[in-house]
Short mmCIF file of C-alpha atoms in Angstrom, two decimals:
data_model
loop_
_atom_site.label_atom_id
_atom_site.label_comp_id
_atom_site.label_asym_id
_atom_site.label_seq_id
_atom_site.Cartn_x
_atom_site.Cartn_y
_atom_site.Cartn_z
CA UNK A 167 103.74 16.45 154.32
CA UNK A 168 100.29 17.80 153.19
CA UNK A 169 100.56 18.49 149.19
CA UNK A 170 96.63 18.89 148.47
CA UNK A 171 96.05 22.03 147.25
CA UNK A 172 95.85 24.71 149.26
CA UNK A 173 92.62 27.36 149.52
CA UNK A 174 91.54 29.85 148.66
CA UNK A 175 92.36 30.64 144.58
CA UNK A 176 93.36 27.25 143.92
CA UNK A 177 91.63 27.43 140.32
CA UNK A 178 91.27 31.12 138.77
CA UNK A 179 89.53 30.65 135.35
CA UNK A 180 88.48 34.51 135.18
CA UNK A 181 91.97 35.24 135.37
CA UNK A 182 91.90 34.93 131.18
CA UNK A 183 92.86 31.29 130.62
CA UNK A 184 89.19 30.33 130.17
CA UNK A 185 86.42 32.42 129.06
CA UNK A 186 82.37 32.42 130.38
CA UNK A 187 79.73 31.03 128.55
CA UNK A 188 82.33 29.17 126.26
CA UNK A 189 82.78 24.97 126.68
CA UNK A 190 86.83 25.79 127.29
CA UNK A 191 87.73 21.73 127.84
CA UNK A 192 90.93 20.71 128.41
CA UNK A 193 92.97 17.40 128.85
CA UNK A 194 93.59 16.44 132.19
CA UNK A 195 95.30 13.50 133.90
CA UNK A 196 94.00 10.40 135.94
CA UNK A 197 96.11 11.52 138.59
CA UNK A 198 94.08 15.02 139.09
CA UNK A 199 90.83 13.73 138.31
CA UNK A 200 89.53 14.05 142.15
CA UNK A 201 90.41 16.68 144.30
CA UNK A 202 90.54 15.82 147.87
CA UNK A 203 92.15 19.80 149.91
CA UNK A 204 91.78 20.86 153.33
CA UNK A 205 88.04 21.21 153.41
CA UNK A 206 87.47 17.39 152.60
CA UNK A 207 86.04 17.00 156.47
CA UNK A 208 83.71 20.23 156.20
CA UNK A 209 82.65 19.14 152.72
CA UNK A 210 81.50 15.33 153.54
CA UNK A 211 79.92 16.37 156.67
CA UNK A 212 77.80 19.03 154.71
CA UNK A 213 77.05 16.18 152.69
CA UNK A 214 76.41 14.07 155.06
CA UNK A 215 73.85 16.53 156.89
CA UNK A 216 72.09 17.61 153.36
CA UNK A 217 71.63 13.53 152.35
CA UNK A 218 70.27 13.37 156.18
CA UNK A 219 67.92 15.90 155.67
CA UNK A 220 65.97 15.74 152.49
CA UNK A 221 67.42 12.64 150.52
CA UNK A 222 65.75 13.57 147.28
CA UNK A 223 66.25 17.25 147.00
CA UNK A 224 70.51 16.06 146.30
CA UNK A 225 69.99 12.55 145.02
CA UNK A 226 68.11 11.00 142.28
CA UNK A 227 68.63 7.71 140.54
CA UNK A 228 66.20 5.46 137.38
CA UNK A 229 66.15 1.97 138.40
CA UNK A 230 67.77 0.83 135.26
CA UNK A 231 71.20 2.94 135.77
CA UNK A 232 72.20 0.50 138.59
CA UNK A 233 75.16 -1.02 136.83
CA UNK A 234 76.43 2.53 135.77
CA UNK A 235 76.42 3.45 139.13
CA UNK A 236 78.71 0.63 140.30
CA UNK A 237 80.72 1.46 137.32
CA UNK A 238 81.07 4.79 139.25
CA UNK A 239 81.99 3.98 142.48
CA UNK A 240 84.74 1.36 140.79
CA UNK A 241 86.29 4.58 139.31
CA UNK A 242 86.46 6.22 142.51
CA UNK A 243 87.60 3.65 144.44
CA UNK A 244 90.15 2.95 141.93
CA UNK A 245 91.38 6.63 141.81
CA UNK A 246 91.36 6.95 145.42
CA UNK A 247 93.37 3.99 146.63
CA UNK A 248 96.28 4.96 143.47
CA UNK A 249 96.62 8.24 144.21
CA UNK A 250 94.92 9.27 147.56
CA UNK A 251 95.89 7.26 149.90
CA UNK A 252 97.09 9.78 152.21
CA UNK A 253 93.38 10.52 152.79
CA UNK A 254 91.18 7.70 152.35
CA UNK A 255 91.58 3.99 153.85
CA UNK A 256 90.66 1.44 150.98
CA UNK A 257 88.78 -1.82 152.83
CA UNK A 258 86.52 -4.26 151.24
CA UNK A 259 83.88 -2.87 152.41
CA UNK A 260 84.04 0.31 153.76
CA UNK A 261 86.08 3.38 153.19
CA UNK A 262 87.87 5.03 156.22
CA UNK A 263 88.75 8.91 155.66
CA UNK A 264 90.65 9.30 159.12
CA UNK A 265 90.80 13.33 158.89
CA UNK A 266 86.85 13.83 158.74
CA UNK A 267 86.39 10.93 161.15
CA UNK A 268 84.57 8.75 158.98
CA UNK A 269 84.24 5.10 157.74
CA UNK A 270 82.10 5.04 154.75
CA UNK A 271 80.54 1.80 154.22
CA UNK A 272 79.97 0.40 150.25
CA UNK A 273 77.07 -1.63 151.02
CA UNK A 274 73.39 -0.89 151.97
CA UNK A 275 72.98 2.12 149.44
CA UNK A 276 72.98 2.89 145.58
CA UNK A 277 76.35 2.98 144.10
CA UNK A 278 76.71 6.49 143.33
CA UNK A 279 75.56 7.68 146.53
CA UNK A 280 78.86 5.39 148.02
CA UNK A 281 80.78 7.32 145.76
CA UNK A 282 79.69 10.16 146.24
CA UNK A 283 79.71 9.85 149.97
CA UNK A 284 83.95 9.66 149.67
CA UNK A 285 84.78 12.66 147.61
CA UNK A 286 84.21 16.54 147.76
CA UNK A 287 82.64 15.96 143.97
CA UNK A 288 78.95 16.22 143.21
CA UNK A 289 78.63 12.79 140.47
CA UNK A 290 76.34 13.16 137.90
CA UNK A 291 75.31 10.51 135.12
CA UNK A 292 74.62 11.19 131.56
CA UNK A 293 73.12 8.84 128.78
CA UNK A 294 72.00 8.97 125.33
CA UNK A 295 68.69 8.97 124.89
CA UNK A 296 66.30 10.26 121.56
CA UNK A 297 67.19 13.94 122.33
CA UNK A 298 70.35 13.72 123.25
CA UNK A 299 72.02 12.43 126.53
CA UNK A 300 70.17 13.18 129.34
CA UNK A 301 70.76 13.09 133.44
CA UNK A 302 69.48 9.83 134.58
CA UNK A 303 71.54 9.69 138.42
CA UNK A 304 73.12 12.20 140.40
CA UNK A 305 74.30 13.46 143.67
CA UNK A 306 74.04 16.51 143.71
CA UNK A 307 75.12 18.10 147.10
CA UNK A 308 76.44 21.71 146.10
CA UNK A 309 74.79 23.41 142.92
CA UNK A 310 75.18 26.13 141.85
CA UNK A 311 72.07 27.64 141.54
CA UNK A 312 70.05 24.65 139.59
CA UNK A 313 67.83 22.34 141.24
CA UNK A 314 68.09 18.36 140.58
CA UNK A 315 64.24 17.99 141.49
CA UNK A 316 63.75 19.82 138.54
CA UNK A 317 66.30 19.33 136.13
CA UNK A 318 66.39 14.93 136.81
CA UNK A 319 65.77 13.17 133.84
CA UNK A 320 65.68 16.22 131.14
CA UNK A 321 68.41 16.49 128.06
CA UNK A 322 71.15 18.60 127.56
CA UNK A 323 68.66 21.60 126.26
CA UNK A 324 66.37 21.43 129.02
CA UNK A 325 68.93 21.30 131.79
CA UNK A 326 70.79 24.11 130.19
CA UNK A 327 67.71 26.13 128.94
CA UNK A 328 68.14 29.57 131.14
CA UNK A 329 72.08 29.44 129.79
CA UNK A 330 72.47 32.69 127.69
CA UNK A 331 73.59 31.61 124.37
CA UNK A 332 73.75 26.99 124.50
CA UNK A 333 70.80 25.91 123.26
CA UNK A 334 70.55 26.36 119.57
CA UNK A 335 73.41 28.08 119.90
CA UNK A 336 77.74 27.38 119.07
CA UNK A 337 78.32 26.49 122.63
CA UNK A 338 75.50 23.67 122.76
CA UNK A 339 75.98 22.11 119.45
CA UNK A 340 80.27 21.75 120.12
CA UNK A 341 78.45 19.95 123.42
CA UNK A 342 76.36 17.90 122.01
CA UNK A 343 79.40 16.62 119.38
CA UNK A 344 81.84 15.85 122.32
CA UNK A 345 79.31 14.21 124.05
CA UNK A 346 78.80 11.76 121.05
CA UNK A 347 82.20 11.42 120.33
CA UNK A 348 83.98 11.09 123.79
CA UNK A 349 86.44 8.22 124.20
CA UNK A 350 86.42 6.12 127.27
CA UNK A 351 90.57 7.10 127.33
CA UNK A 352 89.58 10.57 127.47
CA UNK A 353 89.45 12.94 130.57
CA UNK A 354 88.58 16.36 130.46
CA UNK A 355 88.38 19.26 132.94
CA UNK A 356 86.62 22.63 132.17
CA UNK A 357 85.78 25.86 134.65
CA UNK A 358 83.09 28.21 135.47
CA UNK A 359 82.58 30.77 137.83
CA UNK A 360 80.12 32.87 139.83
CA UNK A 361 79.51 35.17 142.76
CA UNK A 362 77.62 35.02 145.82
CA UNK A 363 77.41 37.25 148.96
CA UNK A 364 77.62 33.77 151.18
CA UNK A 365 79.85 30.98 152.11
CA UNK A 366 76.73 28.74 151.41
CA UNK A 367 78.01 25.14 149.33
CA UNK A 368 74.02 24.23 148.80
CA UNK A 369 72.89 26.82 146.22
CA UNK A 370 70.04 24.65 144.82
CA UNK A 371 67.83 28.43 144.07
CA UNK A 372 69.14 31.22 141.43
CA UNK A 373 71.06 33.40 142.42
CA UNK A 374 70.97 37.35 142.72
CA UNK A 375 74.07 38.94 144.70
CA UNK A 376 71.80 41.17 147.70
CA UNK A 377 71.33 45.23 146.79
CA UNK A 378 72.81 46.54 149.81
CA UNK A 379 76.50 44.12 149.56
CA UNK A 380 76.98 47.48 147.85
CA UNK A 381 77.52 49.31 150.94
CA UNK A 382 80.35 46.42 152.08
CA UNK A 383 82.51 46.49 148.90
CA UNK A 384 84.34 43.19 148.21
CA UNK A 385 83.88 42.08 151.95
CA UNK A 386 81.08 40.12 151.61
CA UNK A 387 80.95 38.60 148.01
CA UNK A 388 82.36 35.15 147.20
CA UNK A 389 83.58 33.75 144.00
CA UNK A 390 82.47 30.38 143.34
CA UNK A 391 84.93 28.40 140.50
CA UNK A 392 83.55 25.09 139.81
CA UNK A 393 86.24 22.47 138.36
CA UNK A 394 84.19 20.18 136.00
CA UNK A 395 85.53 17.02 134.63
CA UNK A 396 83.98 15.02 131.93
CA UNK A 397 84.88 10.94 131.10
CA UNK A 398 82.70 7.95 129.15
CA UNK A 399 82.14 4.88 131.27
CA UNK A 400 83.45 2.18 129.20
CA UNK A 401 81.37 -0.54 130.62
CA UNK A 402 78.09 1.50 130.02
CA UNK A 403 79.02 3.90 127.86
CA UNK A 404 77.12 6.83 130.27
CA UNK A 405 79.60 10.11 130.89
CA UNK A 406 79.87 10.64 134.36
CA UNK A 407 79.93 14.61 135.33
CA UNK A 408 81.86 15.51 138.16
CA UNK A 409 81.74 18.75 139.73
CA UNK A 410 84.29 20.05 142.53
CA UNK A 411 83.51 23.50 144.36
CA UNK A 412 85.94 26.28 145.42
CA UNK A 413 84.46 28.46 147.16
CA UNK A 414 86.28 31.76 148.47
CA UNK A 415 86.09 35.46 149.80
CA UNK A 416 86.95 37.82 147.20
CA UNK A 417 88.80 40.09 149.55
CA UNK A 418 90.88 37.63 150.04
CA UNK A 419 92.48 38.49 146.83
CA UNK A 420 94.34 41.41 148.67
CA UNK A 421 96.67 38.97 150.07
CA UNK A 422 97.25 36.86 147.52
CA UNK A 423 100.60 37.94 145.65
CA UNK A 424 99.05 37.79 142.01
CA UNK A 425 96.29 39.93 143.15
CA UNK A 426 96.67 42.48 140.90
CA UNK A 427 96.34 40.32 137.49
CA UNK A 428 93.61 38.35 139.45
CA UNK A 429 91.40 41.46 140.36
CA UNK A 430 92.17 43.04 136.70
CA UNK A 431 90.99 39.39 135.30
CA UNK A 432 87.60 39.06 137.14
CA UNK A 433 86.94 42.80 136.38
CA UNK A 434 87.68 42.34 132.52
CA UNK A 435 85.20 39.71 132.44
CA UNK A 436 82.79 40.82 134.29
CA UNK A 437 82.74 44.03 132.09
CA UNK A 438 82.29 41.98 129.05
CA UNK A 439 79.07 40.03 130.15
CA UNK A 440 76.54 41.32 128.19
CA UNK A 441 72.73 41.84 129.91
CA UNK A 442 71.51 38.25 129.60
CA UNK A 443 74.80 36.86 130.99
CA UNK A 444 74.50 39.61 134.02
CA UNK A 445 71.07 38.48 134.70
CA UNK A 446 71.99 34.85 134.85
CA UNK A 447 74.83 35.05 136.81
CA UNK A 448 73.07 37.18 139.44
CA UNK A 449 74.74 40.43 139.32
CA UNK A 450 72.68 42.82 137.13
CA UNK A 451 72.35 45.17 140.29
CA UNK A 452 76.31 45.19 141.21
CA UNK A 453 78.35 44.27 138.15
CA UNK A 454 79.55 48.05 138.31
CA UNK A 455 80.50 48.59 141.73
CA UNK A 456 82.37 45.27 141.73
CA UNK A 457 84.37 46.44 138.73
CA UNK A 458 84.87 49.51 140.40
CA UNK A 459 85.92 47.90 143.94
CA UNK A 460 88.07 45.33 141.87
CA UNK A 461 90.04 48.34 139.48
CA UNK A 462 91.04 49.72 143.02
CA UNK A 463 92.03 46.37 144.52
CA UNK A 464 94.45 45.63 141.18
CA UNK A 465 95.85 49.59 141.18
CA UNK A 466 96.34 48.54 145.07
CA UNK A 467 98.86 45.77 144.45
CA UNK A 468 100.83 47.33 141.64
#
């Protein structure tokens, strides 16, 4: 029997049990560290197509992180063949994922790139350097809204300079301390969300939900929850960044049976986002009408 989770609403962090523009970590287990669901074909084919396409725009790698890399794909694999072997066919040299038709090989291509190849998670490498860690490899299939071209080999503060309130601020100093004081035992999982008026995964441009979505109410606005894990390599001593994206309708909330606390949650939150944190996460033009459309969705349900 299939027990992967099962889309849409799988993670709800706007429901109240995590808050935007805060770091919100939380321990998870080595047994939910990857997230393989029913969109694991779509997902590696998109991949597949975007690493196809333009190589460099969704991977990026210094020469010297090599060893990190292999570190990498030895988590994966090691994850994968424990605890998801329903999915993925462990050889010793390839990787077969039967449902998406694919056999993955582990040779003939940087390490992270393997790795990333087998999972629905974008892999990202971090390492200390004189202003902090900084990204020094990545795939990087399905941002949302940042670009690795430009954000590949900056710090902490550079990558996260448009982010209302992290840089000089409570929220990028508690990051900078866990990043220095992570333990390779340690596995951590934090959320964020975001809206978008399409089912797009590559969002490499910032976003701004479209004027006229107004006219359509909730029908054509997705909410995008990224799941975000964080662990230290022990062999290198990089963190590796994974980030897994849910990516669903809104109206689909009005079959969901917790719809009303769900639609209440996103509309409490998105009430409380001051003008900065409207303008970055794209909905300036809409935040009212949404909270408006989501009020009627929750009084709806009850």
């Amino acid at each position: 029997m299939d027990t992967r989770p099962s889309p849409p609403f799988v993670h709800t962090p706007y429901d109240g049990t995590s808050q935007p523009f805060t770091v919100g970590l939380k321990p998870i287990t080595e047994e939910t560290f990857l997230e393989p669901d029913r969109y694991l074909d779509p997902y590696l084919h998109e991949k597949a197509r975007l690493l196809a396409e333009n190589r460099e725009t969704v991977f990026r790698a210094e020469p010297e992180t090599e060893a990190a890399q292999a570190e990498v794909l030895k988590t994966i694999l090691g994850n994968l063949s424990l605890y998801h072997r329903d999915t993925h066919r462990i050889g010793p040299d390839s990787v077969g994922i039967p449902e998406a038709g694919l056999d993955i090989s582990l040779e003939g291509e940087p390490p992270l790139l393997a790795a990333s190849r087998l999972v629905q998670e974008d892999l990202v490498l971090m390492r200390p350097g004189p202003d902090g860690y900084r990204l020094v490899a990545a795939s990087l299939c399905f941002p949302s809204s940042w670009s690795l071209e430009e954000k590949f080999g900056q710090s902490m503060t550079g990558i996260h300079e448009n982010v209302p309130g992290f840089n000089g601020a409570r929220m990028g100093n508690m990051v900078a301390r866990l990043f220095e004081n992570l333990k390779p035992d340690q596995l951590l999982c934090r959320y964020n969300w975001s809206l978008y008026d399409d089912p797009d995964l590559h969002h490499p441009r910032p976003k701004r939900i479209r004027a006229e979505i107004n006219l359509g109410g909730l029908a054509q606005v997705f909410i995008r929850v990224e799941r975000q894990t964080l662990r230290r390599l022990p062999g290198s001593g990089d963190i590796l960044f994974t980030i897994k994206v849910h990516h669903d309708p809104i109206a689909e909330l009005e079959k969901h049976e917790d719809r009303a606390r769900l639609a209440s949650g996103l509309r409490q939150q998105l009430l409380a986002l001051d003008t900065d944190q409207m303008a970055y996460k794209g909905v300036t033009l809409l935040r009212d009408h949404l909270a408006v459309a989501l009020e009627r969705l929750a009084a709806a349900a009850e």
